[in-house]
Every structure is written in C-alpha cells, then in structure tokens.
mmCIF file of C-alpha atoms in Angstrom:
data_model
loop_
_atom_site.group_PDB
_atom_site.id
_atom_site.type_symbol
_atom_site.label_atom_id
_atom_site.label_comp_id
_atom_site.label_asym_id
_atom_site.label_seq_id
_atom_site.Cartn_x
_atom_site.Cartn_y
_atom_site.Cartn_z
ATOM 1 C CA MET A 1 2.965 10.924 -0.151
ATOM 2 C CA ASN A 2 0.572 8.486 -0.770
ATOM 3 C CA ASN A 3 1.796 6.354 -3.862
ATOM 4 C CA PHE A 4 0.107 3.866 -6.424
ATOM 5 C CA LYS A 5 0.498 0.736 -4.404
ATOM 6 C CA THR A 6 -0.538 2.280 -1.390
ATOM 7 C CA ILE A 7 -4.068 2.860 -2.804
ATOM 8 C CA PHE A 8 -4.387 -0.239 -5.002
ATOM 9 C CA HIS A 9 -3.310 -3.250 -3.269
ATOM 10 C CA THR A 10 -4.645 -5.320 -6.097
ATOM 11 C CA PRO A 11 -2.485 -5.622 -9.292
ATOM 12 C CA LYS A 12 -3.625 -3.902 -12.541
ATOM 13 C CA PRO A 13 -6.826 -2.589 -10.652
ATOM 14 C CA ILE A 14 -10.118 -1.810 -12.422
ATOM 15 C CA VAL A 15 -11.554 1.421 -11.465
ATOM 16 C CA GLY A 16 -15.237 2.474 -12.159
ATOM 17 C CA MET A 17 -16.538 5.722 -13.192
ATOM 18 C CA VAL A 18 -19.526 6.924 -10.900
ATOM 19 C CA HIS A 19 -20.844 9.537 -13.055
ATOM 20 C CA LEU A 20 -23.215 12.042 -10.841
ATOM 21 C CA ARG A 21 -26.699 13.292 -11.744
ATOM 22 C CA ALA A 22 -26.448 16.938 -12.685
ATOM 23 C CA LEU A 23 -25.888 18.880 -9.544
ATOM 24 C CA PRO A 24 -27.045 21.611 -8.151
ATOM 25 C CA GLY A 25 -27.102 25.178 -10.200
ATOM 26 C CA THR A 26 -26.463 23.382 -13.277
ATOM 27 C CA PRO A 27 -28.614 23.078 -16.756
ATOM 28 C CA LYS A 28 -29.669 19.852 -15.952
ATOM 29 C CA TYR A 29 -30.073 19.482 -12.044
ATOM 30 C CA GLU A 30 -33.644 18.022 -11.118
ATOM 31 C CA ASN A 31 -33.742 19.652 -7.793
ATOM 32 C CA ASN A 32 -33.626 16.389 -5.772
ATOM 33 C CA ILE A 33 -30.316 16.495 -3.692
ATOM 34 C CA ASN A 34 -31.152 13.249 -1.814
ATOM 35 C CA ALA A 35 -31.806 11.507 -5.280
ATOM 36 C CA ILE A 36 -28.220 12.473 -6.642
ATOM 37 C CA ILE A 37 -26.611 10.964 -3.459
ATOM 38 C CA ILE A 38 -28.907 7.747 -3.244
ATOM 39 C CA LYS A 39 -28.109 7.165 -7.102
ATOM 40 C CA ALA A 40 -24.329 7.335 -6.583
ATOM 41 C CA VAL A 41 -24.262 5.343 -3.227
ATOM 42 C CA GLU A 42 -26.058 2.438 -5.357
ATOM 43 C CA GLU A 43 -23.931 2.514 -8.140
ATOM 44 C CA ALA A 44 -20.854 2.346 -6.190
ATOM 45 C CA LEU A 45 -22.156 -0.711 -4.354
ATOM 46 C CA VAL A 46 -23.073 -2.195 -7.536
ATOM 47 C CA TYR A 47 -19.267 -2.247 -8.702
ATOM 48 C CA GLN A 48 -17.972 -3.064 -5.310
ATOM 49 C CA LYS A 49 -20.614 -5.967 -5.570
ATOM 50 C CA ALA A 50 -18.784 -7.087 -9.292
ATOM 51 C CA GLY A 51 -15.469 -6.884 -7.991
ATOM 52 C CA VAL A 52 -14.434 -3.610 -9.028
ATOM 53 C CA ASN A 53 -10.700 -2.353 -7.408
ATOM 54 C CA GLY A 54 -11.793 1.308 -7.316
ATOM 55 C CA LEU A 55 -14.180 3.954 -7.833
ATOM 56 C CA LEU A 56 -13.725 7.509 -9.616
ATOM 57 C CA ILE A 57 -16.056 10.292 -9.087
ATOM 58 C CA GLU A 58 -16.920 12.613 -11.626
ATOM 59 C CA ASN A 59 -19.735 15.239 -12.242
ATOM 60 C CA MET A 60 -20.287 14.221 -15.929
ATOM 61 C CA HIS A 61 -23.640 15.323 -16.011
ATOM 62 C CA ASP A 62 -23.074 18.632 -15.475
ATOM 63 C CA VAL A 63 -22.785 20.082 -19.054
ATOM 64 C CA PRO A 64 -21.775 22.837 -20.114
ATOM 65 C CA TYR A 65 -18.680 22.855 -18.047
ATOM 66 C CA LEU A 66 -16.972 25.590 -15.918
ATOM 67 C CA LYS A 67 -13.428 25.986 -16.429
ATOM 68 C CA ASN A 68 -10.708 25.746 -13.840
ATOM 69 C CA GLU A 69 -13.157 26.461 -10.941
ATOM 70 C CA VAL A 70 -16.895 25.550 -9.613
ATOM 71 C CA GLY A 71 -18.874 27.013 -7.064
ATOM 72 C CA PRO A 72 -19.664 25.673 -3.459
ATOM 73 C CA GLU A 73 -22.771 24.018 -4.686
ATOM 74 C CA ILE A 74 -21.168 21.718 -6.579
ATOM 75 C CA SER A 75 -18.095 20.885 -4.485
ATOM 76 C CA SER A 76 -19.762 20.206 -1.205
ATOM 77 C CA LEU A 77 -22.353 18.214 -2.534
ATOM 78 C CA MET A 78 -19.468 16.045 -3.918
ATOM 79 C CA THR A 79 -17.759 16.161 -0.853
ATOM 80 C CA ILE A 80 -20.964 14.465 0.820
ATOM 81 C CA ILE A 81 -21.292 11.946 -1.784
ATOM 82 C CA GLY A 82 -17.445 10.839 -2.094
ATOM 83 C CA TYR A 83 -17.973 10.323 1.798
ATOM 84 C CA GLU A 84 -20.701 8.360 1.728
ATOM 85 C CA ILE A 85 -19.102 5.944 -1.291
ATOM 86 C CA LYS A 86 -15.703 5.633 0.632
ATOM 87 C CA ASN A 87 -17.589 4.848 3.783
ATOM 88 C CA LYS A 88 -19.982 2.479 2.644
ATOM 89 C CA THR A 89 -17.651 0.770 -0.105
ATOM 90 C CA GLN A 90 -14.173 0.654 1.625
ATOM 91 C CA LEU A 91 -12.597 0.726 -2.011
ATOM 92 C CA PRO A 92 -9.894 3.164 -3.193
ATOM 93 C CA CYS A 93 -11.771 6.164 -4.609
ATOM 94 C CA GLY A 94 -10.967 9.312 -6.198
ATOM 95 C CA VAL A 95 -12.420 12.487 -7.826
ATOM 96 C CA GLN A 96 -12.477 14.367 -11.160
ATOM 97 C CA VAL A 97 -14.333 17.992 -11.336
ATOM 98 C CA LEU A 98 -15.176 18.901 -14.591
ATOM 99 C CA SER A 99 -13.580 20.901 -16.170
ATOM 100 C CA SER A 100 -10.040 21.081 -14.931
ATOM 101 C CA ALA A 101 -11.767 22.390 -11.594
ATOM 102 C CA ASN A 102 -8.516 20.429 -9.875
ATOM 103 C CA GLU A 103 -8.134 22.444 -6.617
ATOM 104 C CA ALA A 104 -11.727 21.768 -5.943
ATOM 105 C CA ALA A 105 -10.833 17.981 -6.345
ATOM 106 C CA LEU A 106 -7.959 18.175 -3.940
ATOM 107 C CA ALA A 107 -10.162 19.699 -1.226
ATOM 108 C CA ILE A 108 -13.116 17.314 -1.931
ATOM 109 C CA ALA A 109 -11.005 14.412 -2.057
ATOM 110 C CA HIS A 110 -8.884 15.957 1.441
ATOM 111 C CA SER A 111 -12.222 16.511 3.385
ATOM 112 C CA ALA A 112 -13.868 13.003 2.042
ATOM 113 C CA GLY A 113 -11.016 10.642 3.062
ATOM 114 C CA LEU A 114 -10.564 9.913 -0.651
ATOM 115 C CA ASP A 115 -7.513 8.715 -2.237
ATOM 116 C CA PHE A 116 -6.485 10.325 -5.438
ATOM 117 C CA ILE A 117 -7.792 12.591 -7.965
ATOM 118 C CA ARG A 118 -7.887 12.971 -12.101
ATOM 119 C CA ALA A 119 -6.281 16.240 -12.763
ATOM 120 C CA GLU A 120 -6.489 17.731 -16.364
ATOM 121 C CA GLY A 121 -3.909 20.341 -17.653
ATOM 122 C CA PHE A 122 -1.160 19.429 -15.380
ATOM 123 C CA VAL A 123 1.573 20.167 -18.430
ATOM 124 C CA PHE A 124 1.552 22.230 -20.890
ATOM 125 C CA GLY A 125 -1.669 23.754 -22.045
ATOM 126 C CA HIS A 126 -4.499 22.689 -24.893
ATOM 127 C CA LEU A 127 -7.514 23.756 -26.162
ATOM 128 C CA ALA A 128 -10.628 22.385 -25.030
ATOM 129 C CA ASP A 129 -14.317 22.125 -25.383
ATOM 130 C CA GLU A 130 -14.213 24.719 -22.357
ATOM 131 C CA GLY A 131 -11.504 27.275 -24.011
ATOM 132 C CA TYR A 132 -8.131 27.332 -23.539
ATOM 133 C CA VAL A 133 -6.707 25.087 -20.442
ATOM 134 C CA ASP A 134 -3.236 26.138 -18.990
ATOM 135 C CA SER A 135 -0.847 23.589 -17.104
ATOM 136 C CA CYS A 136 -1.825 23.724 -13.469
ATOM 137 C CA ALA A 137 1.298 21.324 -11.897
ATOM 138 C CA GLY A 138 2.938 24.334 -9.683
ATOM 139 C CA GLY A 139 -0.183 25.549 -8.404
ATOM 140 C CA LEU A 140 -1.853 22.369 -7.790
ATOM 141 C CA LEU A 141 0.774 20.660 -5.992
ATOM 142 C CA ARG A 142 1.626 24.082 -4.071
ATOM 143 C CA TYR A 143 -2.268 24.209 -3.062
ATOM 144 C CA ARG A 144 -2.235 20.546 -1.746
ATOM 145 C CA LYS A 145 0.851 21.322 0.492
ATOM 146 C CA LYS A 146 -1.059 24.542 2.291
ATOM 147 C CA ILE A 147 -3.879 22.552 2.837
ATOM 148 C CA GLY A 148 -2.215 19.368 3.972
ATOM 149 C CA ALA A 149 -3.715 16.843 1.521
ATOM 150 C CA GLU A 150 0.181 15.456 0.737
ATOM 151 C CA SER A 151 -1.875 11.809 1.327
ATOM 152 C CA VAL A 152 -4.059 12.511 -1.403
ATOM 153 C CA ALA A 153 -2.612 11.022 -4.876
ATOM 154 C CA ILE A 154 -2.490 13.289 -8.197
ATOM 155 C CA PHE A 155 -3.319 11.026 -11.247
ATOM 156 C CA THR A 156 -2.721 13.015 -14.298
ATOM 157 C CA ASP A 157 -4.424 13.025 -17.905
ATOM 158 C CA ILE A 158 -1.868 13.689 -20.985
ATOM 159 C CA LYS A 159 -2.791 14.846 -24.421
ATOM 160 C CA LYS A 160 -6.360 14.818 -23.185
ATOM 161 C CA LYS A 161 -9.010 13.492 -25.038
ATOM 162 C CA HIS A 162 -11.808 16.256 -26.140
ATOM 163 C CA SER A 163 -9.349 18.475 -26.896
ATOM 164 C CA SER A 164 -6.854 20.042 -29.700
ATOM 165 C CA HIS A 165 -3.144 20.002 -28.800
ATOM 166 C CA ALA A 166 -1.712 21.610 -31.648
ATOM 167 C CA LEU A 167 0.053 23.870 -29.438
ATOM 168 C CA THR A 168 2.300 21.311 -28.834
ATOM 169 C CA ALA A 169 2.181 19.443 -31.839
ATOM 170 C CA ASP A 170 5.601 19.495 -31.577
ATOM 171 C CA VAL A 171 5.996 17.885 -28.251
ATOM 172 C CA ASN A 172 5.091 13.900 -28.763
ATOM 173 C CA ILE A 173 3.519 12.106 -25.949
ATOM 174 C CA VAL A 174 6.308 10.621 -24.550
ATOM 175 C CA GLU A 175 8.110 14.153 -23.838
ATOM 176 C CA THR A 176 4.704 15.173 -22.509
ATOM 177 C CA ALA A 177 4.599 11.940 -20.278
ATOM 178 C CA LYS A 178 8.361 12.871 -18.736
ATOM 179 C CA ALA A 179 7.258 16.377 -18.442
ATOM 180 C CA ALA A 180 4.560 15.062 -16.064
ATOM 181 C CA GLU A 181 6.828 12.800 -14.470
ATOM 182 C CA TYR A 182 9.220 15.252 -13.656
ATOM 183 C CA PHE A 183 6.794 17.755 -12.519
ATOM 184 C CA LEU A 184 5.884 14.914 -9.624
ATOM 185 C CA SER A 185 2.694 13.275 -11.409
ATOM 186 C CA GLU A 186 1.825 10.509 -9.627
ATOM 187 C CA GLY A 187 0.657 8.376 -12.272
ATOM 188 C CA LEU A 188 -0.317 9.312 -16.270
ATOM 189 C CA ILE A 189 -3.884 8.704 -17.753
ATOM 190 C CA ILE A 190 -3.780 7.729 -21.352
ATOM 191 C CA THR A 191 -7.435 8.330 -23.201
ATOM 192 C CA GLY A 192 -8.463 7.767 -27.071
ATOM 193 C CA SER A 193 -9.775 11.366 -28.640
ATOM 194 C CA SER A 194 -12.800 11.032 -26.827
ATOM 195 C CA THR A 195 -15.104 9.544 -24.353
ATOM 196 C CA GLY A 196 -15.267 5.507 -25.194
ATOM 197 C CA GLN A 197 -12.619 6.172 -27.877
ATOM 198 C CA THR A 198 -9.548 3.612 -27.702
ATOM 199 C CA PRO A 199 -6.315 5.050 -27.419
ATOM 200 C CA ASP A 200 -3.251 4.229 -29.465
ATOM 201 C CA LEU A 201 -1.407 0.871 -28.093
ATOM 202 C CA ASP A 202 1.648 1.976 -29.674
ATOM 203 C CA GLU A 203 1.412 5.337 -27.479
ATOM 204 C CA ILE A 204 0.900 3.635 -24.318
ATOM 205 C CA ARG A 205 3.666 1.295 -24.863
ATOM 206 C CA LEU A 206 6.296 3.684 -25.437
ATOM 207 C CA VAL A 207 5.056 5.622 -22.618
ATOM 208 C CA LYS A 208 5.453 2.836 -20.576
ATOM 209 C CA GLU A 209 9.028 2.578 -21.728
ATOM 210 C CA ASN A 210 10.197 6.009 -20.793
ATOM 211 C CA VAL A 211 8.543 7.060 -17.435
ATOM 212 C CA ASN A 212 8.983 5.468 -13.989
ATOM 213 C CA ILE A 213 5.273 5.982 -12.701
ATOM 214 C CA PRO A 214 1.837 4.148 -13.221
ATOM 215 C CA VAL A 215 0.210 4.217 -16.511
ATOM 216 C CA LEU A 216 -3.560 4.539 -16.236
ATOM 217 C CA ILE A 217 -6.026 3.406 -19.596
ATOM 218 C CA GLY A 218 -8.457 6.239 -19.456
ATOM 219 C CA SER A 219 -10.990 5.231 -21.860
ATOM 220 C CA GLY A 220 -12.244 2.627 -25.057
ATOM 221 C CA ILE A 221 -11.274 -0.463 -22.697
ATOM 222 C CA ASN A 222 -14.095 -3.499 -23.128
ATOM 223 C CA LEU A 223 -14.539 -7.112 -22.659
ATOM 224 C CA GLU A 224 -13.199 -7.438 -26.527
ATOM 225 C CA ASN A 225 -9.981 -5.661 -26.410
ATOM 226 C CA ILE A 226 -8.691 -5.784 -22.692
ATOM 227 C CA LYS A 227 -6.086 -8.779 -23.150
ATOM 228 C CA ASN A 228 -4.455 -6.481 -26.168
ATOM 229 C CA TYR A 229 -4.211 -3.514 -23.728
ATOM 230 C CA TRP A 230 -3.655 -5.582 -20.392
ATOM 231 C CA PRO A 231 0.226 -6.312 -20.866
ATOM 232 C CA VAL A 232 1.339 -2.498 -21.321
ATOM 233 C CA CYS A 233 -0.196 -0.773 -18.440
ATOM 234 C CA ASP A 234 -0.716 -0.509 -14.803
ATOM 235 C CA ALA A 235 -4.657 0.219 -14.058
ATOM 236 C CA MET A 236 -7.281 0.454 -16.341
ATOM 237 C CA ILE A 237 -10.711 3.313 -15.873
ATOM 238 C CA VAL A 238 -14.030 1.844 -17.098
ATOM 239 C CA GLY A 239 -16.747 4.102 -17.531
ATOM 240 C CA SER A 240 -18.800 3.430 -20.957
ATOM 241 C CA HIS A 241 -18.484 -0.121 -21.183
ATOM 242 C CA PHE A 242 -19.908 -0.629 -17.767
ATOM 243 C CA LYS A 243 -23.051 1.147 -19.100
ATOM 244 C CA LYS A 244 -26.064 -0.541 -21.260
ATOM 245 C CA ASN A 245 -25.717 0.039 -24.678
ATOM 246 C CA ASN A 246 -22.231 1.092 -23.905
ATOM 247 C CA PHE A 247 -22.975 4.544 -23.754
ATOM 248 C CA TRP A 248 -21.695 6.308 -20.548
ATOM 249 C CA ALA A 249 -25.215 8.302 -19.324
ATOM 250 C CA ASN A 250 -26.792 5.036 -19.514
ATOM 251 C CA GLU A 251 -27.483 2.790 -16.145
ATOM 252 C CA LEU A 252 -25.042 0.470 -15.509
ATOM 253 C CA ASP A 253 -25.212 -3.337 -16.433
ATOM 254 C CA ALA A 254 -24.115 -5.287 -13.411
ATOM 255 C CA GLU A 255 -24.037 -8.596 -15.323
ATOM 256 C CA LYS A 256 -21.549 -6.850 -17.851
ATOM 257 C CA ILE A 257 -19.177 -5.314 -14.919
ATOM 258 C CA PHE A 258 -19.362 -9.124 -13.669
ATOM 259 C CA GLN A 259 -18.057 -10.888 -16.673
ATOM 260 C CA PHE A 260 -15.478 -7.939 -16.927
ATOM 261 C CA MET A 261 -13.918 -8.768 -13.778
ATOM 262 C CA MET A 262 -14.398 -12.521 -14.577
ATOM 263 C CA LYS A 263 -11.719 -11.584 -17.448
ATOM 264 C CA VAL A 264 -10.073 -9.555 -15.380
ATOM 265 C CA ASN A 265 -9.026 -12.157 -12.796
ATOM 266 C CA GLU A 266 -8.272 -14.432 -15.740
ATOM 267 C CA LEU A 267 -6.081 -12.249 -16.890
ATOM 268 C CA ARG A 268 -4.508 -12.021 -13.779
ATOM 269 C CA LEU A 269 -3.967 -15.722 -12.883
ATOM 270 C CA LEU A 270 -2.106 -16.045 -16.438
ATOM 271 C CA ASP A 271 0.211 -13.228 -15.139
ATOM 272 C CA PHE A 272 0.407 -15.019 -11.650
ATOM 273 C CA ASN A 273 1.547 -18.310 -13.623
#
C-alpha cells in the first residue's frame, strides 16, 4: 500500500491546488472542454516551475455541488486532466471530487495514475452545505480493494470546513483523528472553518501528538503565518494564498508562489541544520 513517504520525497511538502474550471453539466460550464484542460495544465506547470512539491486537482467551480456521486461527464474529464497533469509535471498528484464523491475520486486517481485522494466524511458524519454526509471509510476502502487501487493513498479531512459538527460535538478532534487512524486513513487533513481560514494551531499540535500518521494542514497557510505552523505538521495544502488577492477563484500569482517556496526552503534548511 502506498504511503506518505513513498509519494513525497521532500520533507514537509507543499501541495498546490489546481481548481478546475466548471465541468460539463454544471451551472457555470462554458462549453469548452479543451479550454478547461489547457488551463489546468498551464496552472500545474506554473506550480512546477515555482518549486511546489505536489498538486491536488479539485472541481471547485462546479457549484452547487452534488453529494457523494458525480456523473461520468465529470469523472471522465477529471481523469483526462489528471493524466495530462501527472505526465507533464511528474509531480505527486492527487484529486478531490466535490462533494464527498470519494469513490469517483479513487476511480479517477487509479485510471489517471495519480498518487492520492482527499476524502471527505471518512469517519463520523457531518452536516455540510450539500446536506448530511455520512461516514464512508468501510465502503471506500472496500471499493479501493475491489478495483485494485491500493497504490492510491487516502488522505482524509477531519472536522471538515464548511460543515456543522453539532452531532459529534462530544467527540473532540483528537478522538476523531484516532478513529480515522484506526479506520486506516493514511493522512489527516485539518482546516479552518472555511476556505482560506487558518486552522487552530493548538488542535493541530494535539492531533500530531496523538496519532502516528501524517498531519496535513488544508487551509489558511500564507507567507506570514507559515513559520508558526511549520513545526506542527507534515505537509501543507495551499490554494487561496497562491491566487491573486488571496481569493481561490482568481488567477495564480506566480511570483507569490515563488516567494512562498523560497520561505519554505529557508525553513527546511533550518530544520536540516
């Protein structure tokens, strides 16, 4: 089975978000498949040139999101894009399919030769924008076994952003993390309350101290605060900060990505020394 160190050969990798343009059948789709593919590959190459260590493909513009399942018009195009990005950049690459379409993400990753997926609702349930999202670990890992995709790692959100966790208010984030580890998650993703918001530093520290799998920060990291979060995590997923005006839907800011990676390399050097 694949694992974190097999996928990422760099300490504390930085994973850049590739937010795909609206895909076929969704309200914002603009009837140009080639443009979607070209734009996604262009962004991946910008990340590669700036020195980012991995990529995560996501259908962020497909609002409003479906829950748990998407059609073949989505998964087939995401497979093509994933394959193109992986082959052109040779970077570690993953995929997330909104919302909580985790089996579709596994199928895409397996067919496109990607390395990991980001899964929602792995353990416990939560109330998201799209409605109630139930836990999926048992079915998802069995599906991975069924299709022979065990080389695809599963990194899982816990206490996910854009969600209410009132049903599990008596289960703290550490217990949630332990449950995800017990249910064979290969990495835990911790976020703030919404896209671009910083997560709680103390919560990350507590989770890191209580599990033996990698802990990834999934939102809110920027050039100013990275030094605070650097000691307590194993990787960072960065999206909004790499865009112009720090807004996820804007164009990538290549100079900002380059400056961020310069800071990352400084922190790595300090760790090494």
